[in-house]
JSON list of C-alpha atoms in Angstrom, two decimals:
[
{"chain": "A", "resi": 1, "resn": "MET", "atom": "CA", "xyz": [-16.37, 70.07, -47.19]},
{"chain": "A", "resi": 2, "resn": "GLU", "atom": "CA", "xyz": [-18.54, 73.29, -47.71]},
{"chain": "A", "resi": 3, "resn": "GLY", "atom": "CA", "xyz": [-19.59, 73.92, -51.11]},
{"chain": "A", "resi": 4, "resn": "GLU", "atom": "CA", "xyz": [-19.65, 70.36, -52.48]},
{"chain": "A", "resi": 5, "resn": "GLU", "atom": "CA", "xyz": [-22.74, 68.85, -53.18]},
{"chain": "A", "resi": 6, "resn": "PRO", "atom": "CA", "xyz": [-23.30, 65.26, -51.46]},
{"chain": "A", "resi": 7, "resn": "VAL", "atom": "CA", "xyz": [-22.86, 62.24, -53.36]},
{"chain": "A", "resi": 8, "resn": "SER", "atom": "CA", "xyz": [-26.33, 60.87, -54.11]},
{"chain": "A", "resi": 9, "resn": "LEU", "atom": "CA", "xyz": [-27.02, 57.17, -53.13]},
{"chain": "A", "resi": 10, "resn": "GLN", "atom": "CA", "xyz": [-28.11, 56.38, -56.91]},
{"chain": "A", "resi": 11, "resn": "ARG", "atom": "CA", "xyz": [-24.40, 57.82, -57.90]},
{"chain": "A", "resi": 12, "resn": "MET", "atom": "CA", "xyz": [-22.68, 55.73, -54.88]},
{"chain": "A", "resi": 13, "resn": "ALA", "atom": "CA", "xyz": [-24.67, 52.64, -56.22]},
{"chain": "A", "resi": 14, "resn": "THR", "atom": "CA", "xyz": [-23.39, 53.00, -59.67]},
{"chain": "A", "resi": 15, "resn": "LEU", "atom": "CA", "xyz": [-19.73, 53.69, -58.48]},
{"chain": "A", "resi": 16, "resn": "ILE", "atom": "CA", "xyz": [-20.10, 50.38, -56.29]},
{"chain": "A", "resi": 17, "resn": "TRP", "atom": "CA", "xyz": [-21.46, 48.38, -59.17]},
{"chain": "A", "resi": 18, "resn": "GLU", "atom": "CA", "xyz": [-18.56, 49.57, -61.66]},
{"chain": "A", "resi": 19, "resn": "LEU", "atom": "CA", "xyz": [-16.21, 48.73, -58.91]},
{"chain": "A", "resi": 20, "resn": "GLN", "atom": "CA", "xyz": [-17.76, 45.26, -58.39]},
{"chain": "A", "resi": 21, "resn": "ARG", "atom": "CA", "xyz": [-17.66, 44.66, -62.27]},
{"chain": "A", "resi": 22, "resn": "THR", "atom": "CA", "xyz": [-13.97, 45.98, -62.51]},
{"chain": "A", "resi": 23, "resn": "ILE", "atom": "CA", "xyz": [-12.79, 43.48, -59.74]},
{"chain": "A", "resi": 24, "resn": "GLN", "atom": "CA", "xyz": [-15.09, 40.44, -61.52]},
{"chain": "A", "resi": 25, "resn": "ASP", "atom": "CA", "xyz": [-13.04, 41.38, -64.94]},
{"chain": "A", "resi": 26, "resn": "ALA", "atom": "CA", "xyz": [-9.89, 41.24, -63.21]},
{"chain": "A", "resi": 27, "resn": "LYS", "atom": "CA", "xyz": [-10.70, 37.93, -61.56]},
{"chain": "A", "resi": 28, "resn": "ARG", "atom": "CA", "xyz": [-11.57, 36.46, -65.11]},
{"chain": "A", "resi": 29, "resn": "ASP", "atom": "CA", "xyz": [-8.39, 37.48, -66.52]},
{"chain": "A", "resi": 30, "resn": "ILE", "atom": "CA", "xyz": [-6.26, 35.93, -63.89]},
{"chain": "A", "resi": 31, "resn": "HIS", "atom": "CA", "xyz": [-8.12, 32.67, -64.19]},
{"chain": "A", "resi": 32, "resn": "HIS", "atom": "CA", "xyz": [-7.65, 32.94, -68.01]},
{"chain": "A", "resi": 33, "resn": "ARG", "atom": "CA", "xyz": [-4.00, 33.46, -67.64]},
{"chain": "A", "resi": 34, "resn": "PHE", "atom": "CA", "xyz": [-3.55, 30.75, -65.16]},
{"chain": "A", "resi": 35, "resn": "ASP", "atom": "CA", "xyz": [-5.38, 28.41, -67.50]},
{"chain": "A", "resi": 36, "resn": "HIS", "atom": "CA", "xyz": [-3.07, 29.27, -70.40]},
{"chain": "A", "resi": 37, "resn": "LEU", "atom": "CA", "xyz": [0.07, 28.85, -68.25]},
{"chain": "A", "resi": 38, "resn": "GLU", "atom": "CA", "xyz": [-1.31, 25.38, -67.28]},
{"chain": "A", "resi": 39, "resn": "GLU", "atom": "CA", "xyz": [-1.99, 24.44, -70.94]},
{"chain": "A", "resi": 40, "resn": "ARG", "atom": "CA", "xyz": [1.60, 25.23, -71.69]},
{"chain": "A", "resi": 41, "resn": "LEU", "atom": "CA", "xyz": [2.81, 23.18, -68.92]},
{"chain": "A", "resi": 42, "resn": "ASP", "atom": "CA", "xyz": [0.70, 20.22, -69.98]},
{"chain": "A", "resi": 43, "resn": "HIS", "atom": "CA", "xyz": [2.03, 20.62, -73.53]},
{"chain": "A", "resi": 44, "resn": "ILE", "atom": "CA", "xyz": [5.53, 20.47, -72.45]},
{"chain": "A", "resi": 45, "resn": "GLN", "atom": "CA", "xyz": [5.14, 17.39, -70.65]},
{"chain": "A", "resi": 46, "resn": "MET", "atom": "CA", "xyz": [3.78, 15.68, -73.46]},
{"chain": "A", "resi": 47, "resn": "GLN", "atom": "CA", "xyz": [6.70, 16.82, -75.34]},
{"chain": "A", "resi": 48, "resn": "LEU", "atom": "CA", "xyz": [8.99, 15.07, -72.73]},
{"chain": "A", "resi": 49, "resn": "HIS", "atom": "CA", "xyz": [7.24, 12.15, -72.69]},
{"chain": "A", "resi": 50, "resn": "ALA", "atom": "CA", "xyz": [7.29, 11.68, -76.44]},
{"chain": "A", "resi": 51, "resn": "LEU", "atom": "CA", "xyz": [10.99, 12.38, -76.25]},
{"chain": "A", "resi": 52, "resn": "GLN", "atom": "CA", "xyz": [11.63, 9.56, -73.70]},
{"chain": "A", "resi": 53, "resn": "GLN", "atom": "CA", "xyz": [9.92, 7.29, -75.75]},
{"chain": "A", "resi": 54, "resn": "GLU", "atom": "CA", "xyz": [12.13, 8.48, -78.80]},
{"chain": "A", "resi": 55, "resn": "GLN", "atom": "CA", "xyz": [15.09, 7.98, -76.79]},
{"chain": "A", "resi": 56, "resn": "GLU", "atom": "CA", "xyz": [13.97, 4.44, -75.62]},
{"chain": "A", "resi": 57, "resn": "ARG", "atom": "CA", "xyz": [13.24, 3.49, -79.19]},
{"chain": "A", "resi": 58, "resn": "TYR", "atom": "CA", "xyz": [16.85, 4.95, -80.03]},
{"chain": "A", "resi": 59, "resn": "ASN", "atom": "CA", "xyz": [18.49, 2.68, -77.51]},
{"chain": "A", "resi": 60, "resn": "GLY", "atom": "CA", "xyz": [16.56, -0.56, -78.62]},
{"chain": "A", "resi": 61, "resn": "ARG", "atom": "CA", "xyz": [17.70, 0.20, -82.34]},
{"chain": "A", "resi": 62, "resn": "GLN", "atom": "CA", "xyz": [21.31, 0.57, -81.06]},
{"chain": "A", "resi": 63, "resn": "ARG", "atom": "CA", "xyz": [21.28, -2.44, -79.12]},
{"chain": "A", "resi": 64, "resn": "SER", "atom": "CA", "xyz": [19.80, -4.36, -82.19]},
{"chain": "A", "resi": 65, "resn": "VAL", "atom": "CA", "xyz": [22.60, -2.86, -84.53]},
{"chain": "A", "resi": 66, "resn": "GLU", "atom": "CA", "xyz": [25.26, -4.03, -81.98]},
{"chain": "A", "resi": 67, "resn": "GLN", "atom": "CA", "xyz": [23.59, -7.69, -81.71]},
{"chain": "A", "resi": 68, "resn": "THR", "atom": "CA", "xyz": [23.75, -7.75, -85.64]},
{"chain": "A", "resi": 69, "resn": "VAL", "atom": "CA", "xyz": [27.59, -6.65, -85.99]},
{"chain": "A", "resi": 70, "resn": "GLU", "atom": "CA", "xyz": [28.51, -9.20, -83.58]},
{"chain": "A", "resi": 71, "resn": "THR", "atom": "CA", "xyz": [26.30, -11.77, -85.51]},
{"chain": "A", "resi": 72, "resn": "SER", "atom": "CA", "xyz": [27.76, -10.99, -88.85]},
{"chain": "A", "resi": 73, "resn": "ARG", "atom": "CA", "xyz": [31.25, -11.25, -87.28]},
{"chain": "A", "resi": 74, "resn": "ARG", "atom": "CA", "xyz": [30.82, -14.43, -85.90]},
{"chain": "A", "resi": 75, "resn": "LEU", "atom": "CA", "xyz": [29.15, -15.91, -89.24]},
{"chain": "A", "resi": 76, "resn": "GLY", "atom": "CA", "xyz": [32.06, -14.19, -91.23]},
{"chain": "A", "resi": 77, "resn": "GLU", "atom": "CA", "xyz": [34.67, -15.70, -89.23]},
{"chain": "A", "resi": 78, "resn": "GLN", "atom": "CA", "xyz": [33.04, -19.24, -89.33]},
{"chain": "A", "resi": 79, "resn": "THR", "atom": "CA", "xyz": [31.88, -19.44, -92.94]},
{"chain": "A", "resi": 80, "resn": "LEU", "atom": "CA", "xyz": [33.99, -17.05, -95.14]},
{"chain": "A", "resi": 81, "resn": "GLY", "atom": "CA", "xyz": [37.37, -17.24, -93.65]},
{"chain": "A", "resi": 82, "resn": "ARG", "atom": "CA", "xyz": [37.68, -13.66, -94.74]},
{"chain": "A", "resi": 83, "resn": "PHE", "atom": "CA", "xyz": [37.99, -11.84, -91.33]},
{"chain": "A", "resi": 84, "resn": "GLY", "atom": "CA", "xyz": [40.32, -8.92, -92.58]},
{"chain": "A", "resi": 85, "resn": "ASP", "atom": "CA", "xyz": [37.91, -8.09, -95.38]},
{"chain": "A", "resi": 86, "resn": "LEU", "atom": "CA", "xyz": [34.66, -8.55, -93.22]},
{"chain": "A", "resi": 87, "resn": "GLU", "atom": "CA", "xyz": [36.26, -6.40, -90.22]},
{"chain": "A", "resi": 88, "resn": "LYS", "atom": "CA", "xyz": [36.99, -3.67, -92.68]},
{"chain": "A", "resi": 89, "resn": "GLU", "atom": "CA", "xyz": [33.31, -3.84, -93.84]},
{"chain": "A", "resi": 90, "resn": "MET", "atom": "CA", "xyz": [32.01, -3.92, -90.29]},
{"chain": "A", "resi": 91, "resn": "ASP", "atom": "CA", "xyz": [34.07, -0.90, -89.52]},
{"chain": "A", "resi": 92, "resn": "ARG", "atom": "CA", "xyz": [32.57, 0.80, -92.18]},
{"chain": "A", "resi": 93, "resn": "VAL", "atom": "CA", "xyz": [29.26, -0.19, -90.97]},
{"chain": "A", "resi": 94, "resn": "ILE", "atom": "CA", "xyz": [29.87, 1.00, -87.22]},
{"chain": "A", "resi": 95, "resn": "ARG", "atom": "CA", "xyz": [31.47, 4.17, -88.62]},
{"chain": "A", "resi": 96, "resn": "ARG", "atom": "CA", "xyz": [28.07, 4.79, -90.58]},
{"chain": "A", "resi": 97, "resn": "ALA", "atom": "CA", "xyz": [25.89, 3.92, -87.78]},
{"chain": "A", "resi": 98, "resn": "GLY", "atom": "CA", "xyz": [27.83, 5.83, -85.21]},
{"chain": "A", "resi": 99, "resn": "ALA", "atom": "CA", "xyz": [27.63, 8.86, -87.37]},
{"chain": "A", "resi": 100, "resn": "GLU", "atom": "CA", "xyz": [23.79, 8.58, -87.72]},
{"chain": "A", "resi": 101, "resn": "ALA", "atom": "CA", "xyz": [23.53, 7.69, -84.12]},
{"chain": "A", "resi": 102, "resn": "ASP", "atom": "CA", "xyz": [25.48, 10.79, -83.35]},
{"chain": "A", "resi": 103, "resn": "ARG", "atom": "CA", "xyz": [23.24, 13.11, -85.22]},
{"chain": "A", "resi": 104, "resn": "ARG", "atom": "CA", "xyz": [20.25, 11.73, -83.95]},
{"chain": "A", "resi": 105, "resn": "LEU", "atom": "CA", "xyz": [21.43, 11.90, -80.37]},
{"chain": "A", "resi": 106, "resn": "ASP", "atom": "CA", "xyz": [22.55, 15.66, -81.04]},
{"chain": "A", "resi": 107, "resn": "ARG", "atom": "CA", "xyz": [18.88, 16.27, -82.12]},
{"chain": "A", "resi": 108, "resn": "ILE", "atom": "CA", "xyz": [17.40, 14.90, -79.36]},
{"chain": "A", "resi": 109, "resn": "GLU", "atom": "CA", "xyz": [19.56, 16.68, -77.04]},
{"chain": "A", "resi": 110, "resn": "ALA", "atom": "CA", "xyz": [19.01, 19.67, -78.89]},
{"chain": "A", "resi": 111, "resn": "THR", "atom": "CA", "xyz": [14.93, 19.30, -78.56]},
{"chain": "A", "resi": 112, "resn": "GLN", "atom": "CA", "xyz": [15.45, 18.53, -74.84]},
{"chain": "A", "resi": 113, "resn": "ARG", "atom": "CA", "xyz": [17.49, 21.73, -74.23]},
{"chain": "A", "resi": 114, "resn": "GLU", "atom": "CA", "xyz": [14.94, 23.69, -76.01]},
{"chain": "A", "resi": 115, "resn": "ILE", "atom": "CA", "xyz": [11.95, 22.11, -73.96]},
{"chain": "A", "resi": 116, "resn": "LEU", "atom": "CA", "xyz": [13.86, 22.52, -70.78]},
{"chain": "A", "resi": 117, "resn": "ARG", "atom": "CA", "xyz": [14.48, 26.31, -71.35]},
{"chain": "A", "resi": 118, "resn": "GLU", "atom": "CA", "xyz": [10.57, 26.62, -72.31]},
{"chain": "A", "resi": 119, "resn": "LEU", "atom": "CA", "xyz": [9.85, 24.82, -69.20]},
{"chain": "A", "resi": 120, "resn": "GLU", "atom": "CA", "xyz": [12.23, 27.04, -67.10]},
{"chain": "A", "resi": 121, "resn": "GLN", "atom": "CA", "xyz": [10.63, 30.22, -68.87]},
{"chain": "A", "resi": 122, "resn": "THR", "atom": "CA", "xyz": [7.15, 29.08, -68.02]},
{"chain": "A", "resi": 123, "resn": "TYR", "atom": "CA", "xyz": [7.79, 28.36, -64.54]},
{"chain": "A", "resi": 124, "resn": "GLY", "atom": "CA", "xyz": [9.60, 31.83, -64.11]},
{"chain": "A", "resi": 125, "resn": "ASP", "atom": "CA", "xyz": [6.70, 33.39, -65.68]},
{"chain": "A", "resi": 126, "resn": "LEU", "atom": "CA", "xyz": [4.35, 31.74, -63.44]},
{"chain": "A", "resi": 127, "resn": "ARG", "atom": "CA", "xyz": [6.27, 32.87, -60.25]},
{"chain": "A", "resi": 128, "resn": "THR", "atom": "CA", "xyz": [6.90, 36.51, -61.55]},
{"chain": "A", "resi": 129, "resn": "PHE", "atom": "CA", "xyz": [2.97, 36.66, -62.19]},
{"chain": "A", "resi": 130, "resn": "ARG", "atom": "CA", "xyz": [2.03, 35.76, -58.93]},
{"chain": "A", "resi": 131, "resn": "ARG", "atom": "CA", "xyz": [4.56, 37.90, -57.11]},
{"chain": "A", "resi": 132, "resn": "GLU", "atom": "CA", "xyz": [3.50, 40.83, -58.96]},
{"chain": "A", "resi": 133, "resn": "TRP", "atom": "CA", "xyz": [-0.15, 40.35, -58.43]},
{"chain": "A", "resi": 134, "resn": "ARG", "atom": "CA", "xyz": [0.12, 39.77, -54.68]},
{"chain": "A", "resi": 135, "resn": "ALA", "atom": "CA", "xyz": [2.68, 42.66, -54.92]},
{"chain": "A", "resi": 136, "resn": "ASP", "atom": "CA", "xyz": [0.20, 44.94, -56.59]},
{"chain": "A", "resi": 137, "resn": "SER", "atom": "CA", "xyz": [-3.20, 43.88, -54.85]},
{"chain": "A", "resi": 138, "resn": "GLY", "atom": "CA", "xyz": [-1.45, 43.42, -51.10]},
{"chain": "A", "resi": 139, "resn": "GLY", "atom": "CA", "xyz": [-3.12, 40.41, -50.72]},
{"chain": "A", "resi": 140, "resn": "ARG", "atom": "CA", "xyz": [-6.62, 41.95, -51.00]},
{"chain": "A", "resi": 141, "resn": "HIS", "atom": "CA", "xyz": [-8.93, 42.74, -53.71]},
{"chain": "A", "resi": 142, "resn": "PRO", "atom": "CA", "xyz": [-7.98, 46.26, -55.33]},
{"chain": "A", "resi": 143, "resn": "GLY", "atom": "CA", "xyz": [-9.99, 49.32, -53.85]},
{"chain": "A", "resi": 144, "resn": "ARG", "atom": "CA", "xyz": [-11.03, 47.18, -50.36]},
{"chain": "A", "resi": 145, "resn": "GLN", "atom": "CA", "xyz": [-10.03, 49.30, -47.35]},
{"chain": "A", "resi": 146, "resn": "GLU", "atom": "CA", "xyz": [-9.88, 47.26, -44.41]},
{"chain": "A", "resi": 147, "resn": "LYS", "atom": "CA", "xyz": [-10.78, 48.90, -40.97]},
{"chain": "A", "resi": 148, "resn": "GLY", "atom": "CA", "xyz": [-8.31, 50.67, -39.34]},
{"chain": "A", "resi": 149, "resn": "VAL", "atom": "CA", "xyz": [-5.87, 50.18, -42.15]},
{"chain": "A", "resi": 150, "resn": "PRO", "atom": "CA", "xyz": [-4.77, 53.47, -44.36]},
{"chain": "A", "resi": 151, "resn": "LEU", "atom": "CA", "xyz": [-5.02, 52.74, -48.13]},
{"chain": "A", "resi": 152, "resn": "ALA", "atom": "CA", "xyz": [-1.59, 52.60, -49.92]},
{"chain": "A", "resi": 153, "resn": "ASP", "atom": "CA", "xyz": [-0.82, 54.99, -52.63]},
{"chain": "A", "resi": 154, "resn": "GLY", "atom": "CA", "xyz": [-2.76, 54.24, -55.90]},
{"chain": "A", "resi": 155, "resn": "GLN", "atom": "CA", "xyz": [-5.51, 52.48, -54.12]},
{"chain": "A", "resi": 156, "resn": "ALA", "atom": "CA", "xyz": [-9.17, 53.65, -54.35]},
{"chain": "A", "resi": 157, "resn": "GLY", "atom": "CA", "xyz": [-11.22, 55.14, -51.31]},
{"chain": "A", "resi": 158, "resn": "GLN", "atom": "CA", "xyz": [-14.06, 57.28, -50.50]},
{"chain": "A", "resi": 159, "resn": "ALA", "atom": "CA", "xyz": [-12.58, 60.26, -51.90]},
{"chain": "A", "resi": 160, "resn": "ASP", "atom": "CA", "xyz": [-12.03, 58.35, -55.37]},
{"chain": "A", "resi": 161, "resn": "LEU", "atom": "CA", "xyz": [-15.69, 56.90, -55.30]},
{"chain": "A", "resi": 162, "resn": "ALA", "atom": "CA", "xyz": [-17.14, 60.53, -54.45]},
{"chain": "A", "resi": 163, "resn": "GLY", "atom": "CA", "xyz": [-15.03, 61.74, -57.23]},
{"chain": "A", "resi": 164, "resn": "GLY", "atom": "CA", "xyz": [-16.66, 59.29, -59.66]},
{"chain": "A", "resi": 165, "resn": "ALA", "atom": "CA", "xyz": [-13.76, 57.74, -60.97]},
{"chain": "A", "resi": 166, "resn": "PRO", "atom": "CA", "xyz": [-13.25, 53.93, -60.56]},
{"chain": "A", "resi": 167, "resn": "PRO", "atom": "CA", "xyz": [-9.72, 52.57, -59.11]},
{"chain": "A", "resi": 168, "resn": "PRO", "atom": "CA", "xyz": [-7.30, 51.56, -61.95]},
{"chain": "A", "resi": 169, "resn": "LEU", "atom": "CA", "xyz": [-6.16, 47.94, -62.42]},
{"chain": "A", "resi": 170, "resn": "PRO", "atom": "CA", "xyz": [-2.52, 47.11, -61.32]},
{"chain": "A", "resi": 171, "resn": "GLN", "atom": "CA", "xyz": [-0.18, 47.81, -63.90]},
{"chain": "A", "resi": 172, "resn": "GLU", "atom": "CA", "xyz": [1.23, 44.48, -65.66]},
{"chain": "A", "resi": 173, "resn": "GLN", "atom": "CA", "xyz": [4.84, 43.92, -65.96]},
{"chain": "A", "resi": 174, "resn": "PRO", "atom": "CA", "xyz": [6.51, 42.20, -68.62]},
{"chain": "A", "resi": 175, "resn": "PRO", "atom": "CA", "xyz": [7.30, 38.70, -67.57]},
{"chain": "A", "resi": 176, "resn": "GLY", "atom": "CA", "xyz": [10.83, 37.92, -66.39]},
{"chain": "A", "resi": 177, "resn": "ARG", "atom": "CA", "xyz": [12.60, 34.73, -66.27]},
{"chain": "A", "resi": 178, "resn": "GLY", "atom": "CA", "xyz": [12.24, 32.93, -62.98]},
{"chain": "A", "resi": 179, "resn": "ALA", "atom": "CA", "xyz": [14.83, 31.65, -60.78]},
{"chain": "A", "resi": 180, "resn": "HIS", "atom": "CA", "xyz": [14.36, 27.94, -62.29]},
{"chain": "A", "resi": 181, "resn": "THR", "atom": "CA", "xyz": [17.40, 25.91, -62.57]},
{"chain": "A", "resi": 182, "resn": "ILE", "atom": "CA", "xyz": [18.55, 22.95, -64.32]},
{"chain": "A", "resi": 183, "resn": "SER", "atom": "CA", "xyz": [20.24, 20.00, -62.55]},
{"chain": "A", "resi": 184, "resn": "PRO", "atom": "CA", "xyz": [23.85, 18.79, -63.87]},
{"chain": "A", "resi": 185, "resn": "GLU", "atom": "CA", "xyz": [21.76, 15.76, -64.97]},
{"chain": "A", "resi": 186, "resn": "GLY", "atom": "CA", "xyz": [19.84, 17.85, -67.56]},
{"chain": "A", "resi": 187, "resn": "ARG", "atom": "CA", "xyz": [16.59, 17.68, -65.35]},
{"chain": "A", "resi": 188, "resn": "ALA", "atom": "CA", "xyz": [14.28, 20.79, -64.55]},
{"chain": "A", "resi": 189, "resn": "ASP", "atom": "CA", "xyz": [14.44, 21.60, -60.93]},
{"chain": "A", "resi": 190, "resn": "ASN", "atom": "CA", "xyz": [11.00, 21.91, -59.99]},
{"chain": "A", "resi": 191, "resn": "ARG", "atom": "CA", "xyz": [11.37, 23.08, -56.35]},
{"chain": "A", "resi": 192, "resn": "LYS", "atom": "CA", "xyz": [8.46, 25.66, -55.74]},
{"chain": "A", "resi": 193, "resn": "GLU", "atom": "CA", "xyz": [9.48, 28.98, -53.91]},
{"chain": "A", "resi": 194, "resn": "ASP", "atom": "CA", "xyz": [7.94, 29.70, -50.45]},
{"chain": "A", "resi": 195, "resn": "TRP", "atom": "CA", "xyz": [5.37, 32.14, -51.42]}
]
């Protein structure tokens, strides 16, 4: 335009270098966030594995208690002849063992629900982050204009470069819950979205 001084080659080179640095910073941030999400998923998987092992140990102890009660019943009938008193004692033992088993099972189930909620939230955050990033960048690096394709609102073009302002990074939205669901059996539904 008349009256405007042409942008020097040095200024244009500086602007291009600043744009490249901004893009590299954005890439590093994306990789860092993905690594953090992967670490969270690994931690959750380790917790689930530990919970499964604890449940297996609980089942083994329960079977051992049942076998002990049955053995005690048979020995009592054969040796003491006091089946009535022994049965009352065994009922008390069974009730105590059952109450303790119920409490332990409640704790295990509460822990499992918490882990599944965290897993659901993590998958939802991951999908939301990917959708937002792709929506903000349009599948291209910010500030890049393809031949014959007009820039969308908010993207940097030649006018922005001439004005000396580097393009802003996409605004980050707060993470939302994803569409992750829990199956009736209590397992996480890990089906991926089509994106």
